[in-house]
Short mmCIF file of C-alpha atoms in Angstrom, two decimals:
data_model
loop_
_atom_site.label_atom_id
_atom_site.label_comp_id
_atom_site.label_asym_id
_atom_site.label_seq_id
_atom_site.Cartn_x
_atom_site.Cartn_y
_atom_site.Cartn_z
CA UNK A 359 1.17 198.81 78.12
CA UNK A 360 3.60 201.82 77.62
CA UNK A 361 5.82 202.88 80.39
CA UNK A 362 7.33 206.44 80.35
CA UNK A 363 10.67 205.70 82.40
CA UNK A 364 13.21 202.78 81.73
CA UNK A 365 13.62 203.02 86.00
CA UNK A 366 11.65 203.13 88.99
CA UNK A 367 13.94 203.42 91.97
CA UNK A 368 12.10 202.16 96.32
CA UNK A 369 13.03 202.59 99.33
CA UNK A 370 12.35 199.75 101.41
CA UNK A 371 11.07 200.76 103.96
CA UNK A 372 7.74 202.66 105.18
CA UNK A 373 8.16 202.08 100.97
CA UNK A 374 7.95 199.76 99.12
CA UNK A 375 7.61 197.56 102.23
CA UNK A 376 4.92 197.96 104.42
CA UNK A 377 4.26 197.93 107.90
CA UNK A 378 5.37 193.53 108.29
CA UNK A 379 8.12 194.09 105.94
CA UNK A 380 5.86 192.22 103.53
CA UNK A 381 5.23 193.44 99.53
CA UNK A 382 1.89 193.67 99.25
CA UNK A 383 0.26 191.49 95.82
CA UNK A 384 -1.25 194.08 94.39
CA UNK A 385 2.06 196.13 93.98
CA UNK A 386 4.24 193.38 93.44
CA UNK A 387 1.27 193.34 90.47
CA UNK A 388 2.31 196.76 88.99
CA UNK A 389 6.10 196.48 89.06
CA UNK A 390 5.25 193.57 87.15
CA UNK A 391 3.68 194.98 84.81
CA UNK A 392 6.31 198.27 84.61
CA UNK A 393 8.99 195.53 83.70
CA UNK A 394 7.24 193.09 81.17
CA UNK A 395 6.25 197.04 79.71
CA UNK A 396 10.22 197.63 80.36
CA UNK A 397 11.30 198.69 82.40
CA UNK A 398 13.38 197.68 85.28
CA UNK A 399 13.22 198.47 89.05
CA UNK A 400 15.93 199.10 91.48
CA UNK A 401 15.69 198.74 95.51
CA UNK A 402 17.16 201.57 96.77
CA UNK A 403 17.36 201.15 100.98
CA UNK A 404 19.43 202.48 103.64
CA UNK A 405 19.50 198.64 105.27
CA UNK A 406 23.30 196.62 104.56
CA UNK A 407 23.20 193.69 101.48
CA UNK A 408 22.86 191.35 104.69
CA UNK A 409 19.54 193.33 105.92
CA UNK A 410 18.15 193.06 101.76
CA UNK A 411 18.58 190.18 100.96
CA UNK A 412 16.07 187.76 102.28
CA UNK A 413 13.35 190.86 101.11
CA UNK A 414 14.96 190.38 97.26
CA UNK A 415 14.48 186.92 97.53
CA UNK A 416 11.51 186.94 98.55
CA UNK A 417 10.13 189.03 95.67
CA UNK A 418 12.15 186.93 92.59
CA UNK A 419 14.33 189.88 92.41
CA UNK A 420 17.29 189.19 90.08
CA UNK A 421 18.49 193.15 89.34
CA UNK A 422 20.72 195.09 91.28
CA UNK A 423 20.34 196.79 94.25
CA UNK A 424 21.59 199.66 95.66
CA UNK A 425 21.69 199.11 99.82
CA UNK A 426 24.20 201.29 102.97
CA UNK A 427 22.58 204.59 101.62
CA UNK A 428 24.20 204.09 98.46
CA UNK A 429 27.48 202.25 100.13
CA UNK A 430 27.18 199.29 98.10
CA UNK A 431 25.53 197.79 95.09
CA UNK A 432 24.43 194.25 95.50
CA UNK A 433 23.59 191.55 92.04
CA UNK A 434 20.99 190.14 93.90
CA UNK A 435 20.53 187.60 90.12
CA UNK A 436 24.28 186.52 91.41
CA UNK A 437 24.32 186.86 95.09
CA UNK A 438 27.57 189.87 95.07
CA UNK A 439 28.61 193.05 95.69
CA UNK A 440 30.00 194.47 92.78
CA UNK A 441 31.42 197.89 94.63
CA UNK A 442 31.13 198.88 98.48
CA UNK A 443 32.48 201.84 100.32
CA UNK A 444 33.35 201.69 103.62
CA UNK A 445 33.69 204.45 106.54
CA UNK A 446 36.93 204.76 107.46
CA UNK A 447 36.60 204.17 110.59
CA UNK A 448 39.40 206.47 112.63
CA UNK A 449 37.79 209.55 111.37
CA UNK A 450 34.42 208.04 112.50
CA UNK A 451 36.03 207.94 115.91
CA UNK A 452 36.79 210.87 116.02
CA UNK A 453 32.94 212.19 114.94
CA UNK A 454 31.90 210.71 117.32
CA UNK A 455 33.64 212.22 120.16
CA UNK A 456 33.28 215.74 118.30
CA UNK A 457 29.44 215.05 118.88
CA UNK A 458 29.44 213.12 122.65
CA UNK A 459 31.68 216.60 123.94
CA UNK A 460 28.47 218.35 122.87
CA UNK A 461 25.84 216.45 123.14
CA UNK A 462 26.58 214.53 125.92
CA UNK A 463 26.83 209.69 125.19
CA UNK A 464 25.27 208.47 123.07
CA UNK A 465 24.12 205.08 122.53
CA UNK A 466 25.89 202.93 119.50
CA UNK A 467 25.19 200.35 116.51
CA UNK A 468 27.93 199.47 113.40
CA UNK A 469 27.22 198.03 110.30
CA UNK A 470 29.78 195.99 108.71
CA UNK A 471 31.00 195.70 105.71
CA UNK A 472 30.44 192.39 103.15
CA UNK A 473 28.33 190.08 102.02
CA UNK A 474 27.12 189.47 105.38
CA UNK A 475 27.87 192.16 107.16
CA UNK A 476 26.59 191.16 110.54
CA UNK A 477 25.16 195.41 112.67
CA UNK A 478 26.87 194.72 116.15
CA UNK A 479 24.58 196.58 118.53
CA UNK A 480 26.10 198.23 121.98
CA UNK A 481 24.56 198.98 125.13
CA UNK A 482 21.69 201.53 125.36
CA UNK A 483 20.80 201.38 121.31
CA UNK A 484 17.56 200.12 120.97
CA UNK A 485 16.76 198.01 118.16
CA UNK A 486 13.47 197.50 116.46
CA UNK A 487 11.79 194.44 116.41
CA UNK A 488 11.67 192.54 114.05
CA UNK A 489 12.87 190.03 111.60
CA UNK A 490 16.25 191.46 111.60
CA UNK A 491 19.36 189.73 113.08
CA UNK A 492 21.94 192.04 114.93
CA UNK A 493 24.43 190.93 117.81
CA UNK A 494 24.63 192.92 121.23
CA UNK A 495 28.08 193.46 122.43
CA UNK A 496 29.42 194.95 125.88
CA UNK A 497 32.50 196.00 124.92
CA UNK A 498 32.06 199.24 122.29
CA UNK A 499 35.96 198.36 121.18
CA UNK A 500 34.97 195.37 118.99
CA UNK A 501 32.63 197.92 116.78
CA UNK A 502 35.58 198.85 115.41
CA UNK A 503 37.64 195.07 114.34
CA UNK A 504 36.12 195.09 110.95
CA UNK A 505 35.52 197.03 108.23
CA UNK A 506 31.96 199.43 108.53
CA UNK A 507 29.22 201.71 106.25
CA UNK A 508 27.44 202.83 109.26
CA UNK A 509 27.12 203.92 112.60
CA UNK A 510 24.29 204.32 113.73
CA UNK A 511 23.62 206.82 116.95
CA UNK A 512 20.51 207.42 119.15
CA UNK A 513 20.20 209.87 122.92
CA UNK A 514 18.51 208.94 125.59
CA UNK A 515 17.15 212.76 125.34
CA UNK A 516 17.54 214.38 121.53
CA UNK A 517 14.62 213.03 119.26
CA UNK A 518 15.96 211.54 115.84
CA UNK A 519 15.04 215.37 114.44
CA UNK A 520 17.20 217.50 116.95
CA UNK A 521 20.07 214.49 117.21
CA UNK A 522 20.57 215.32 113.21
CA UNK A 523 20.94 218.61 113.27
CA UNK A 524 22.82 218.30 116.26
CA UNK A 525 25.29 215.30 114.43
CA UNK A 526 25.42 218.04 111.03
CA UNK A 527 26.29 221.29 112.57
CA UNK A 528 29.17 219.57 115.00
CA UNK A 529 30.65 217.32 112.85
CA UNK A 530 29.18 217.74 108.93
CA UNK A 531 32.87 218.52 107.30
CA UNK A 532 34.07 214.75 108.30
CA UNK A 533 31.20 212.21 108.42
CA UNK A 534 27.56 212.78 106.36
CA UNK A 535 24.17 212.29 108.64
CA UNK A 536 21.25 211.02 107.51
CA UNK A 537 18.21 209.79 109.62
CA UNK A 538 16.13 206.71 107.78
CA UNK A 539 13.47 205.64 109.98
CA UNK A 540 12.70 206.49 113.39
CA UNK A 541 15.09 205.80 115.88
CA UNK A 542 17.95 205.60 113.25
CA UNK A 543 19.94 208.33 113.17
CA UNK A 544 23.92 207.31 110.47
CA UNK A 545 26.78 208.58 110.59
CA UNK A 546 27.79 207.87 107.30
CA UNK A 547 30.88 208.83 104.79
CA UNK A 548 31.62 212.67 104.15
CA UNK A 549 29.61 213.01 100.32
CA UNK A 550 27.53 209.59 100.49
CA UNK A 551 24.19 208.95 99.23
CA UNK A 552 21.39 206.82 97.73
CA UNK A 553 21.89 208.81 94.54
CA UNK A 554 26.16 208.20 94.30
CA UNK A 555 24.53 204.41 94.62
CA UNK A 556 22.27 204.55 91.83
CA UNK A 557 23.65 206.75 89.70
CA UNK A 558 26.46 203.83 89.78
CA UNK A 559 23.76 200.84 88.84
CA UNK A 560 21.55 203.40 86.77
CA UNK A 561 24.97 203.73 84.51
CA UNK A 562 25.76 199.80 85.11
CA UNK A 563 22.14 199.01 83.64
CA UNK A 564 22.27 202.26 80.93
CA UNK A 565 19.85 204.47 82.29
CA UNK A 566 19.60 207.43 82.89
CA UNK A 567 18.31 210.05 85.77
CA UNK A 568 16.09 211.65 83.18
CA UNK A 569 14.58 208.04 83.17
CA UNK A 570 14.40 207.54 86.55
CA UNK A 571 10.89 208.00 88.79
CA UNK A 572 11.42 207.27 92.66
CA UNK A 573 10.40 206.47 95.33
CA UNK A 574 10.53 207.07 99.06
CA UNK A 575 9.58 208.58 103.04
CA UNK A 576 12.49 209.46 104.77
CA UNK A 577 14.68 212.66 104.78
CA UNK A 578 18.04 210.17 103.55
CA UNK A 579 15.62 210.19 99.98
CA UNK A 580 15.88 213.35 99.45
CA UNK A 581 19.33 213.52 96.78
CA UNK A 582 17.82 210.06 94.91
CA UNK A 583 14.77 212.51 95.13
CA UNK A 584 16.97 215.18 93.51
CA UNK A 585 18.66 212.67 91.26
CA UNK A 586 16.04 211.55 89.44
CA UNK A 587 13.26 213.50 87.26
CA UNK A 588 10.64 212.28 89.20
CA UNK A 589 10.48 211.70 93.02
CA UNK A 590 7.07 210.43 95.22
CA UNK A 591 6.32 210.42 98.55
CA UNK A 592 5.05 208.30 100.70
CA UNK A 593 1.78 209.72 102.42
CA UNK A 594 3.54 208.62 105.81
CA UNK A 595 6.95 210.05 104.37
CA UNK A 596 8.68 212.97 106.92
CA UNK A 597 7.30 216.23 106.18
CA UNK A 598 11.29 217.35 105.25
CA UNK A 599 11.10 214.08 101.77
CA UNK A 600 7.34 215.79 101.26
CA UNK A 601 8.72 219.39 100.37
CA UNK A 602 10.49 218.49 97.76
CA UNK A 603 8.75 215.82 96.02
CA UNK A 604 7.21 215.98 92.76
CA UNK A 605 4.16 214.04 94.04
CA UNK A 606 2.86 212.63 97.22
CA UNK A 607 0.91 209.00 96.76
CA UNK A 608 -0.58 206.86 99.43
CA UNK A 609 0.82 205.69 102.10
CA UNK A 610 2.89 202.43 102.29
CA UNK A 611 0.05 200.56 103.37
CA UNK A 612 -2.34 201.36 100.89
CA UNK A 613 -0.45 200.90 98.00
CA UNK A 614 1.37 203.64 97.40
CA UNK A 615 3.43 202.62 95.47
CA UNK A 616 1.25 200.91 93.18
CA UNK A 617 -1.06 203.62 92.47
CA UNK A 618 0.85 206.07 90.57
CA UNK A 619 2.79 203.24 88.52
CA UNK A 620 -0.63 201.43 87.67
CA UNK A 621 -1.23 205.68 86.96
CA UNK A 622 2.12 205.74 84.84
CA UNK A 623 0.95 202.25 82.45
CA UNK A 624 -1.75 203.53 81.51
CA UNK A 625 -0.43 207.29 80.75
CA UNK A 626 0.92 207.18 76.57
CA UNK A 627 4.40 207.99 75.85
CA UNK A 628 5.33 211.19 74.01
CA UNK A 629 7.44 209.99 71.13
#
């Protein structure tokens, strides 16, 4: 088989993973065929390494992964962090204070840096049900005692889109703000995107943006689509991502990634 790209970059939640946190047999087979044809598969996720490792281990994945919205480049085969960018905690605290002055009190969680970095969840923050571990804390001061990759924020009344917009307007010059999923609005180091980490990982692999096809479902995937040669949005994707995608495939529940990869494997490679 031939394949027209050297790198396949996939988001996890809402993209590679189905709602039950598994990867379908068909998608696994398509990724195996792609790697057998000489391309590399790289996971590019908003999840921290601590929330990504078990998925990669289940896949038998031993390559590089980009985690934490681009903050972390992780070598799955060696179980070690190659790069990790942290959020300036003083700056993040200032940004939160400025934002709360505009929209009122926020519920908050934080993701700590490192291979085993815990996610600490403060009072009122709504955690998604599932297998991802989190530590509940009553004193939010505890969240700031160790290096962080990101801060998660929620508002009691504003929806995700409105909170993201309000946060960008209030503190966009201090930090970056992204929407990464339902109920998941994040504060990140200024200038950090999935494209940041993906470009670092691709350089290590000797692969260029022009050699890359990327799959995603949320606005935090927009920079990755801008970097890659071809961006494919899932049918379940946010409208903002669909608007910039080169192609829209089926949903994560309907083997959307596999459908595109299978077609590409049938496409003759131009010399």
